[in-house]
CSV table of C-alpha atoms in Angstrom, one decimal:
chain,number,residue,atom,x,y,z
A,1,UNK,CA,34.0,-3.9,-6.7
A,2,UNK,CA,33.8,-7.2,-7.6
A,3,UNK,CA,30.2,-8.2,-6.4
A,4,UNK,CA,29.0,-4.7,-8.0
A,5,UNK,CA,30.5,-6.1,-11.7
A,6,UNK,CA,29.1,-9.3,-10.7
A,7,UNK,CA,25.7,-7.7,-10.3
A,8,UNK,CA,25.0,-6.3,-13.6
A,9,UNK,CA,22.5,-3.2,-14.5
A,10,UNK,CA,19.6,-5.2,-15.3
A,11,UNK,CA,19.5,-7.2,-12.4
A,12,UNK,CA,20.3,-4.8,-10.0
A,13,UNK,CA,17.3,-3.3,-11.7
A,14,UNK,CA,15.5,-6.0,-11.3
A,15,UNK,CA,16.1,-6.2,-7.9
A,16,UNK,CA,15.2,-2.8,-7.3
A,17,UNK,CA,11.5,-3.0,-8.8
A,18,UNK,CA,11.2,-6.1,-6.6
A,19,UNK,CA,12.5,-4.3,-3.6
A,20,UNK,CA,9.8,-1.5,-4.1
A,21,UNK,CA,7.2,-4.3,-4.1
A,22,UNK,CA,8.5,-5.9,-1.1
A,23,UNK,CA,8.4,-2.4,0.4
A,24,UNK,CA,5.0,-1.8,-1.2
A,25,UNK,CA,3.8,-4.7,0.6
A,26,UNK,CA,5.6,-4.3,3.8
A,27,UNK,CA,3.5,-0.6,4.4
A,28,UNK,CA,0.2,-2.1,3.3
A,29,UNK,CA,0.5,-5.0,5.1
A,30,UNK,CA,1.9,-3.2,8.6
A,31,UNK,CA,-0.1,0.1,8.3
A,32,UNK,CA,-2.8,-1.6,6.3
A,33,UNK,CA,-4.2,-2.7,9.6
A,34,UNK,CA,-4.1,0.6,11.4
A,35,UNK,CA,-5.8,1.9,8.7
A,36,UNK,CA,-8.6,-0.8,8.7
A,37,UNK,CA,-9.2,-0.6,12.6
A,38,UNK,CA,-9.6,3.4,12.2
A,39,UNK,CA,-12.5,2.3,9.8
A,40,UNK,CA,-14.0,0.2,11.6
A,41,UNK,CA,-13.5,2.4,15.1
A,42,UNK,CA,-17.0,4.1,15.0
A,43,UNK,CA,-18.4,0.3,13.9
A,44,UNK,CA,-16.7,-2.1,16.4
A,45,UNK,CA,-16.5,0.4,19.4
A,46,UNK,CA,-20.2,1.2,20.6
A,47,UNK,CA,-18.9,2.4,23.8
A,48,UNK,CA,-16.1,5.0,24.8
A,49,UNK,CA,-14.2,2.3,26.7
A,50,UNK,CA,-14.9,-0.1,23.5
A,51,UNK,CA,-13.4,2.3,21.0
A,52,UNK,CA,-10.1,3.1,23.7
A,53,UNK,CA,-9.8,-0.4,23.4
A,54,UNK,CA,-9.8,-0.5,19.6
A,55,UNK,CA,-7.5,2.6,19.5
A,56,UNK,CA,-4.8,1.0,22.2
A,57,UNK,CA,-4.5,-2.2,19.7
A,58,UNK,CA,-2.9,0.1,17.6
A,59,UNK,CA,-1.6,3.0,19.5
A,60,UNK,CA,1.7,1.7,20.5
A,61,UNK,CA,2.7,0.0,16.8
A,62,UNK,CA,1.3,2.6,14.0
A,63,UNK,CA,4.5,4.7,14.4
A,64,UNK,CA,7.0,1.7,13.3
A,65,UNK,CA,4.2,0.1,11.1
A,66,UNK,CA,4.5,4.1,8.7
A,67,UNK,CA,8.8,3.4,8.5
A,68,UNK,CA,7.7,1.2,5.3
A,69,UNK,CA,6.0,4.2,3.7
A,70,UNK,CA,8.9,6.6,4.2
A,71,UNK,CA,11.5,4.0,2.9
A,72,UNK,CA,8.7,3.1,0.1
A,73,UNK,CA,9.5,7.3,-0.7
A,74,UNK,CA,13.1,6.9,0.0
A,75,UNK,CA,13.8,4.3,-2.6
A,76,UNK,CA,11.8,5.5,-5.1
A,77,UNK,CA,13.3,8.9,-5.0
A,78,UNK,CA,16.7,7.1,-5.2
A,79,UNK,CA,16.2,4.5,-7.5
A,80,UNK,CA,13.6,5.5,-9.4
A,81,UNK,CA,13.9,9.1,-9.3
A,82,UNK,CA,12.2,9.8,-12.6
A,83,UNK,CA,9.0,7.9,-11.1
A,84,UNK,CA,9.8,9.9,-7.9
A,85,UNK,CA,9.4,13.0,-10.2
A,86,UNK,CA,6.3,12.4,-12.0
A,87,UNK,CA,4.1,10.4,-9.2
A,88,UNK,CA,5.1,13.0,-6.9
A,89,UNK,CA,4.6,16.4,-8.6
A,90,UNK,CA,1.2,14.8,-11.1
A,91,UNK,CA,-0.1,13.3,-7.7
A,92,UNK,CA,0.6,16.1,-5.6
A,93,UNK,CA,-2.7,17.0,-4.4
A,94,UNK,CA,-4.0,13.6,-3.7
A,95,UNK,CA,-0.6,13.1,-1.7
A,96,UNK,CA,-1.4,16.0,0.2
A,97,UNK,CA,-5.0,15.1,1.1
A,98,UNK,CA,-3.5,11.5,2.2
A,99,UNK,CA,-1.0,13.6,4.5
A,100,UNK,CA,-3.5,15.6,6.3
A,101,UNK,CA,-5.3,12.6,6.8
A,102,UNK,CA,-2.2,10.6,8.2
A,103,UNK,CA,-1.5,13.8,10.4
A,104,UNK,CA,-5.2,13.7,11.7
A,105,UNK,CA,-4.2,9.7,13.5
A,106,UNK,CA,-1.1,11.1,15.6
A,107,UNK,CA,-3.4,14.2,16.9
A,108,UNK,CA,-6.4,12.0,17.5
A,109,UNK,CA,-4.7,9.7,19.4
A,110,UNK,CA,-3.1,12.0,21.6
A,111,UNK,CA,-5.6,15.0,22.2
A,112,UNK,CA,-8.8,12.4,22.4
A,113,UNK,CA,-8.8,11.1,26.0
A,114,UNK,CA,-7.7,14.4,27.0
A,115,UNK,CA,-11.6,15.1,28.2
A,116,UNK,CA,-14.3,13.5,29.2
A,117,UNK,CA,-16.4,15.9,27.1
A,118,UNK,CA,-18.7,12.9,24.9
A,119,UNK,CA,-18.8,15.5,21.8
A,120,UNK,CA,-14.7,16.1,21.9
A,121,UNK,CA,-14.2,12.6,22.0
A,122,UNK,CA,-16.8,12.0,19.1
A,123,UNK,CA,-15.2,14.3,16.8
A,124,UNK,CA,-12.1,12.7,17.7
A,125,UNK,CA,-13.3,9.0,16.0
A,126,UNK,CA,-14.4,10.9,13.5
A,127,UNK,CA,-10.8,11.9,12.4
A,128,UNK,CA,-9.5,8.2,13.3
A,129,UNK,CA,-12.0,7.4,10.8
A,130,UNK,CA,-11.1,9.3,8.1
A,131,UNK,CA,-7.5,8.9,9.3
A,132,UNK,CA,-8.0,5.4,8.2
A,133,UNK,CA,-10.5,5.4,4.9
A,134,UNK,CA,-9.1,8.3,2.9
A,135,UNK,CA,-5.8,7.1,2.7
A,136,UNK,CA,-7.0,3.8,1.8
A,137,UNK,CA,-9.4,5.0,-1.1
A,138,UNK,CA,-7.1,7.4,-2.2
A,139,UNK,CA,-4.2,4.7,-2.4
A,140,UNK,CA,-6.4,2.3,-4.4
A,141,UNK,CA,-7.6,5.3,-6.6
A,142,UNK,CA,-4.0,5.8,-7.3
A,143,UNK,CA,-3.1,2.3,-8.2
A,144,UNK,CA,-6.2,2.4,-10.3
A,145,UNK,CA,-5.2,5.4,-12.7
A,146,UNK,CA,-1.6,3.8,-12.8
A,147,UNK,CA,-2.9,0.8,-15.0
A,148,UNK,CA,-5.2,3.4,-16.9
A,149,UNK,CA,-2.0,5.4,-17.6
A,150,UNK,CA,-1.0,8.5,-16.2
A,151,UNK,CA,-1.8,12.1,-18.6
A,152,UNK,CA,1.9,12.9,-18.5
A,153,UNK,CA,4.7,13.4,-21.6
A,154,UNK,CA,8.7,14.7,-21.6
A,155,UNK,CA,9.3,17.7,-23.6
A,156,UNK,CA,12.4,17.8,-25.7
A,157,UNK,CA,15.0,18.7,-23.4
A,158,UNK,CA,13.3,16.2,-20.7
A,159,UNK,CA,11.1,18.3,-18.8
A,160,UNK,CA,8.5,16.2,-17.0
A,161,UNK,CA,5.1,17.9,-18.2
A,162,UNK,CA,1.6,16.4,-15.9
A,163,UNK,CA,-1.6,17.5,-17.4
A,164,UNK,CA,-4.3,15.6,-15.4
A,165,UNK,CA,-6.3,17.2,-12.4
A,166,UNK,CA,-7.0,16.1,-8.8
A,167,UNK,CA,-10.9,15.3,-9.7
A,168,UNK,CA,-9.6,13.3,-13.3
A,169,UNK,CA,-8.5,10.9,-10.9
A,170,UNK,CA,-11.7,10.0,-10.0
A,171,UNK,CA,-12.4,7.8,-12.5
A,172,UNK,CA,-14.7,4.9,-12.6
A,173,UNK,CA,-12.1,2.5,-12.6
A,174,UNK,CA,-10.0,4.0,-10.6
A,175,UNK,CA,-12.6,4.3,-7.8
A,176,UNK,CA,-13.1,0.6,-8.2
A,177,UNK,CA,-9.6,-0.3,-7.5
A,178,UNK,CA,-10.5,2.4,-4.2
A,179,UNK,CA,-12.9,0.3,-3.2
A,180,UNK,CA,-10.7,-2.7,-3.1
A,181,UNK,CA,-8.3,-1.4,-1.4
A,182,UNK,CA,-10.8,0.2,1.1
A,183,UNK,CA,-12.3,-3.7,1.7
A,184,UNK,CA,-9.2,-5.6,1.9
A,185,UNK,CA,-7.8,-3.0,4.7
A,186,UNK,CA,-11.0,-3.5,6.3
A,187,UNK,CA,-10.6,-6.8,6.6
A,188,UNK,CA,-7.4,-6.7,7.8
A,189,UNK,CA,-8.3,-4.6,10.4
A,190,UNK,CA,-11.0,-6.9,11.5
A,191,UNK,CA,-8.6,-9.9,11.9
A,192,UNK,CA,-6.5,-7.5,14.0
A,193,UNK,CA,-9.0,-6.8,15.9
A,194,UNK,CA,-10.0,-10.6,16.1
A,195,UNK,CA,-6.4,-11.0,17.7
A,196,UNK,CA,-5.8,-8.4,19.9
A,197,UNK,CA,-9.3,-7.4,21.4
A,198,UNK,CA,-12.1,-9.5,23.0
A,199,UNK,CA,-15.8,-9.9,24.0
A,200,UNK,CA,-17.8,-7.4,21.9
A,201,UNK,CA,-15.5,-5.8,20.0
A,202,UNK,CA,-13.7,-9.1,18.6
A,203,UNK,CA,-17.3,-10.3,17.6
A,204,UNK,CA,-18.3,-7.1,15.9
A,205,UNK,CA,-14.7,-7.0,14.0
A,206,UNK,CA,-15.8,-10.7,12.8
A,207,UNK,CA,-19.1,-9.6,11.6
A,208,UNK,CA,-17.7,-6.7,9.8
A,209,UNK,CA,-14.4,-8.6,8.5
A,210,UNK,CA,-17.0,-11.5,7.1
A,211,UNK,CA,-18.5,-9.1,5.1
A,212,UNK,CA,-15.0,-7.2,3.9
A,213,UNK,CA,-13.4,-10.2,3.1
A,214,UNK,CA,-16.4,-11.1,0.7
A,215,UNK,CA,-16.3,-7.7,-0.7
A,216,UNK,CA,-13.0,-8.3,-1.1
A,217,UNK,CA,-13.4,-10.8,-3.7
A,218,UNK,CA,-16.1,-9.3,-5.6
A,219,UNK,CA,-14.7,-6.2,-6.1
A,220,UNK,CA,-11.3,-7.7,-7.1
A,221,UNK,CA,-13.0,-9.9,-9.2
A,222,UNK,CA,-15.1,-7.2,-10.6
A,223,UNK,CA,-12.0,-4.8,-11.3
A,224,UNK,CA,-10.0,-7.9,-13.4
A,225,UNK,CA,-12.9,-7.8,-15.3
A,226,UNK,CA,-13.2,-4.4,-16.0
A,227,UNK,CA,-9.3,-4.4,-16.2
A,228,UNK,CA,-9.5,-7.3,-19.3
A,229,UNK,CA,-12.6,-5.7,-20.5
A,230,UNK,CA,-12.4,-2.1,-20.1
A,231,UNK,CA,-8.9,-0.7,-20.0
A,232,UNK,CA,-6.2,-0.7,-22.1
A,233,UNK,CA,-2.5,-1.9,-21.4
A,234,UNK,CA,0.9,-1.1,-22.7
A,235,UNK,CA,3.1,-3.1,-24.6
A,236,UNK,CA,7.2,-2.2,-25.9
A,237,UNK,CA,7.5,-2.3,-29.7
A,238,UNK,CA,10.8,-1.9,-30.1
A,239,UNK,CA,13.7,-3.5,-28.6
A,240,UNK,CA,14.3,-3.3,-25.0
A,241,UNK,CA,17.6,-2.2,-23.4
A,242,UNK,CA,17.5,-3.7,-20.4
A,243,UNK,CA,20.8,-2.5,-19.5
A,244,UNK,CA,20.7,0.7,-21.3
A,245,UNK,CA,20.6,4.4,-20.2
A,246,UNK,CA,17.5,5.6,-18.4
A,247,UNK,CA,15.7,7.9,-20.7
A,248,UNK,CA,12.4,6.3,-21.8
A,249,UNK,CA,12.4,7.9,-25.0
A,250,UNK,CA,15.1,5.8,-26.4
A,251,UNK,CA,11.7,2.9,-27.0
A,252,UNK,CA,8.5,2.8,-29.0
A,253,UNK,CA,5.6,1.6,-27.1
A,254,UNK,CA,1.7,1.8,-27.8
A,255,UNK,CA,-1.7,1.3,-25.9
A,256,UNK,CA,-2.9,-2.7,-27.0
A,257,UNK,CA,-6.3,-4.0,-26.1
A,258,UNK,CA,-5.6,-6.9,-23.0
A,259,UNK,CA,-1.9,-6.0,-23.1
A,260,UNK,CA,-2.5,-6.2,-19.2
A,261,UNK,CA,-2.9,-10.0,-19.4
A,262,UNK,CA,0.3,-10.9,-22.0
A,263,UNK,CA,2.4,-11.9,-19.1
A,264,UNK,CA,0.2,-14.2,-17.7
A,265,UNK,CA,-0.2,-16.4,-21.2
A,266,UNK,CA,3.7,-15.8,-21.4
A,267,UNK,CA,4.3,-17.0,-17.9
A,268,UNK,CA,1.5,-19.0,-16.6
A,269,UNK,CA,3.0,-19.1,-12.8
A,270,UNK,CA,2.2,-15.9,-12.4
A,271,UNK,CA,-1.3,-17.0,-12.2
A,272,UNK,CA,-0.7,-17.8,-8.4
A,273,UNK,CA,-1.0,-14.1,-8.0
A,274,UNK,CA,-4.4,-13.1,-8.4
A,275,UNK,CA,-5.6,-16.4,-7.7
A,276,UNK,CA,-3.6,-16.1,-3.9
A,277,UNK,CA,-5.9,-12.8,-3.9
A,278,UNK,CA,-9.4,-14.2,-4.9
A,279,UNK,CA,-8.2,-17.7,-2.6
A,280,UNK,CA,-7.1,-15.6,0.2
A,281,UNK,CA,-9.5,-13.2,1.6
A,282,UNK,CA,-12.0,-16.5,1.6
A,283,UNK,CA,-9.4,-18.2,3.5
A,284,UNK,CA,-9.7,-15.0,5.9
A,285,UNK,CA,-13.2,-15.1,6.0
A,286,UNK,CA,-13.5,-18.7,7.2
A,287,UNK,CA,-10.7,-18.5,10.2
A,288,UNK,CA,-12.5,-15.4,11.2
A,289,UNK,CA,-16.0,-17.5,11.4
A,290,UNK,CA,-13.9,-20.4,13.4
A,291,UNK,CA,-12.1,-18.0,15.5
A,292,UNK,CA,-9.0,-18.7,14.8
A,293,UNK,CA,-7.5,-15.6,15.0
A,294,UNK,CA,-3.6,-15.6,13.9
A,295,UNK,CA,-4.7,-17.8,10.5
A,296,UNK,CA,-7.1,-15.1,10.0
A,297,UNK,CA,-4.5,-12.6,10.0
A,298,UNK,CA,-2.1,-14.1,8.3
A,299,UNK,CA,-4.4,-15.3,5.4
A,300,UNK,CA,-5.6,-11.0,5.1
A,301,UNK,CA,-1.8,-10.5,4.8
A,302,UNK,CA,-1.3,-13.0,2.1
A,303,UNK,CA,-4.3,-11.6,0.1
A,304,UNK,CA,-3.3,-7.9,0.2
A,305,UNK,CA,0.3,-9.4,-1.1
A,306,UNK,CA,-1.1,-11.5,-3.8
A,307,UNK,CA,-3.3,-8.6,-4.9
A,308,UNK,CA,-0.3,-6.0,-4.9
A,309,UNK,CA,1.6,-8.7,-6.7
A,310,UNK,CA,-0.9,-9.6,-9.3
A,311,UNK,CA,-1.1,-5.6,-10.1
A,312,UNK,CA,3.0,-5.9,-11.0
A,313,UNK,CA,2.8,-8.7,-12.5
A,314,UNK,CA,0.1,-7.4,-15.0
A,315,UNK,CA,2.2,-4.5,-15.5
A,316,UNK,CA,6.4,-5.6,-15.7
A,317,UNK,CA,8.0,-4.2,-17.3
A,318,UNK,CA,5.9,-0.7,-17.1
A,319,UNK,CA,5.7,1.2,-14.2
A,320,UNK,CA,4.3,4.1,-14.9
A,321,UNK,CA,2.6,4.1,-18.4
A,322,UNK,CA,1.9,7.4,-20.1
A,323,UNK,CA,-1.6,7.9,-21.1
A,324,UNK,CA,-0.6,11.0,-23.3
A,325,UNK,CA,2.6,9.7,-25.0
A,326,UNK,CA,2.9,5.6,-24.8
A,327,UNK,CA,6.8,6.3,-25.9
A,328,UNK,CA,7.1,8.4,-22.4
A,329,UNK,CA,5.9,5.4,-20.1
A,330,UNK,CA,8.4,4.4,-17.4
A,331,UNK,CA,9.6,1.1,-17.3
A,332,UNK,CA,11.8,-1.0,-15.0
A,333,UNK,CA,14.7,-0.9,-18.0
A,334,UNK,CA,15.0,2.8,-18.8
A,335,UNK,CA,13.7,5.2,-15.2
A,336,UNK,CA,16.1,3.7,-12.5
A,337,UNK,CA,19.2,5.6,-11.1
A,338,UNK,CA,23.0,4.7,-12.3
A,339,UNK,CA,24.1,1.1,-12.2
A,340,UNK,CA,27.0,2.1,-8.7
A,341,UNK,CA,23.7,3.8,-6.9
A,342,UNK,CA,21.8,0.9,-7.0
A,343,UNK,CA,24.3,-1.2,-6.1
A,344,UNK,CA,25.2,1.3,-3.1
A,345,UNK,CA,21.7,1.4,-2.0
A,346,UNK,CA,21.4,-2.9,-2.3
A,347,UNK,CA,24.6,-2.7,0.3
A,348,UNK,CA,23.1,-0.4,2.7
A,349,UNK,CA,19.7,-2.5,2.3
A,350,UNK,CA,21.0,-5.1,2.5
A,351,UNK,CA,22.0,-3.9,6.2
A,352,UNK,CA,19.4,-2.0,7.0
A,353,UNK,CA,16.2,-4.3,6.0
A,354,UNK,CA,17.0,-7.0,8.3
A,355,UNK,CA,17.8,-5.5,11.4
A,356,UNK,CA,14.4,-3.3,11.0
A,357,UNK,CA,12.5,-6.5,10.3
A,358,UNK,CA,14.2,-8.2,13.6
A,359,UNK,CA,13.3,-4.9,15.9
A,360,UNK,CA,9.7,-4.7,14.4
A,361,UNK,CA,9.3,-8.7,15.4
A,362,UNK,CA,10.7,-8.1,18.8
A,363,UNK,CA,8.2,-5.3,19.7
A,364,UNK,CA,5.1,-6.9,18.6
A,365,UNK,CA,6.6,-10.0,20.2
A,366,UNK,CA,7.1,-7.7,23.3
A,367,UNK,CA,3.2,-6.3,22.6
A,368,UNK,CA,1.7,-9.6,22.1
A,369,UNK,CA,-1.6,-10.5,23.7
A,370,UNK,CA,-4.9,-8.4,23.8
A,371,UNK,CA,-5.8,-5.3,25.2
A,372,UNK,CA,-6.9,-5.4,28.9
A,373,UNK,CA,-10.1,-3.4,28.8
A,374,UNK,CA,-10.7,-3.5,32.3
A,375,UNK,CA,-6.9,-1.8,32.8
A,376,UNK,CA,-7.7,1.2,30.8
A,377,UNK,CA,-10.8,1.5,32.7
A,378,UNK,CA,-9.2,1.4,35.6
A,379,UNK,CA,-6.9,4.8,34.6
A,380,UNK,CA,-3.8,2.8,32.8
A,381,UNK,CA,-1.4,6.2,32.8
A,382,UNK,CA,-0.2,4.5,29.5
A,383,UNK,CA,-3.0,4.0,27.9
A,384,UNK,CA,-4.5,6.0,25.4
């Protein structure tokens, strides 16, 4: 009881919105580059053994990479359960298209080598590959309408009320920040590939990750500039709470013209964000052209952070702005759960975090190396 009074509301709510980043990061860093390899699996792989090669670099780690997207929907149901609400019931459509498409990996990877039929295991890749892509357009697409604003309001007994439409989300904007996420994914695929295959494959996956990782900064680039000179941001007018109840209609807030950008003049540190993610994918891009695999993956994983980062950084303290009523935007100070569940969920974190961090490090120290080609063609029971 004493550490949760020591631990006020405000920072375990701060801690919370940092933890959701961290968690954020932790899915799109993991599963970012299962995602990216099913991409580029009808690109790298030319041959059937070439693309069960590809596949086996992921097969046995996708399952334990996807843990950070269910805790990423575990927290924010329990510590953000009015962001829970709204992202999940506005978004449901696009959440359901990204769940068939997740579905589609498991099945692929198990029914493909089942024949030797050429046309089954064609249509097989196929699925891999938009196993990989539509989640990773449709979670850029979502990050995209989130600093647009979101068409949602509260009625007057609180009701959550979404008036947007699966095919509104397809904005232009919004399918910029698609694309964005689509490159930098790629590219992390391709230094995955760089690390754990050889030969053909690891020399296509640098071609192709060259190319991503440029892409990568343009279209970041491109999207802060359509962010500064195109979209809107939020801004509080009133005073802020930050340890007051959670209902967001206890503040004034309005839609301001580069309010995006205020807490990068206010705090110019946080420039290291979106400079890490313009820096980073170049850094990617030349230990992929000197072969130098584990830099190369470890630069991709930077950049996906810094650009994650720079998008919460740009927004704190909103987190999900309304587009329809400014005064209904969620913020880190007035959406979170009560002040003892956070600090019940910190505990059990706390716990939890690290010993899933030390099991994931001990498989893919277990799994380290590259794939044996000439095992799976040899009829490896295990492989895939």
């Amino acid at each position: 009881m004493i550490l949760h009074e020591l631990l006020s509301y405000e920072t375990l709510r701060l801690i919370w919105w940092l933890l959701i980043g961290v968690l954020l990061i932790g899915f799109a860093v993991t599963d970012g580059f299962d995602l990216g390899t099913g991409i580029l699996l009808p690109f790298a792989g030319k041959t059937d053994l070439e693309r069960r090669v590809i596949i086996n670099s992921i097969g046995p780690v996708w399952e334990g990479n996807q843990v950070w997207l269910i805790l990423g929907g575990g927290a924010i149901f329990a510590a953000w359960p009015q962001l829970y609400a709204v992202s999940f019931s506005g978004f449901y459509l696009a959440m359901f298209v990204i769940l068939v498409a997740l579905i589609l990996r498991p099945v692929a990877f198990k029914f493909r080598s089942k024949r030797e039929d050429p046309a089954w295991r064609a249509r097989w890749d196929i699925a891999l590959f938009i196993g990989g892509f539509v989640p990773a357009l449709i979670f850029g697409v979502a990050m995209g309408n989130v600093l647009q604003g979101v068409p949602f309001r509260f009625s007057d007994d609180m009701h959550i009320f979404y008036e947007g439409s699966f095919f509104g989300l397809l904005n232009p904007f919004a399918l910029l920040a698609g694309l964005v996420s689509v490159a930098m994914l790629v590219m992390h695929g391709a230094t995955w590939l760089q690390l754990k295959t050889d030969g053909a494959v690891a020399e296509r996956a640098r071609a192709f990750g060259s190319v991503a990782a440029l892409a990568t900064v343009a279209l970041y680039a491109a999207a802060g500039v359509a962010l500064w000179a195109r979209v809107d941001g939020y801004r509080i007018t009133s005073a802020i709470a930050v340890a007051g109840p959670s209902n967001p209609m206890f503040k004034t807030a309005e839609v301001a013209a580069g309010a995006w950008f205020a807490n990068y003049a206010a705090h110019p540190w946080s420039w290291a964000a979106p400079v890490l993610g313009l820096l980073s994918p170049l850094l990617a891009l030349l230990f992929l052209r000197l072969r130098r695999a584990v830099p190369a993956l470890l630069a991709s994983a930077l950049g996906i952070a810094a650009i994650i980062l720079s998008v919460g950084a740009s927004m704190f303290p909103f987190i999900l702005p309304s587009s329809l009523d400014p005064r209904a935007s969620l913020t880190v100070w007035d959406s979170s759960s009560s002040h003892m569940t956070l600090f019940i969920m910190l505990v059990a974190t706390t716990i939890f975090i690290p010993i899933i961090v030390a099991y994931t490090s001990w498989v893919y120290k277990v799994l380290w190396g590259k794939v044996d080609g000439q095992a799976i063609a040899d009829g490896n029971g295990h492989a895939y």
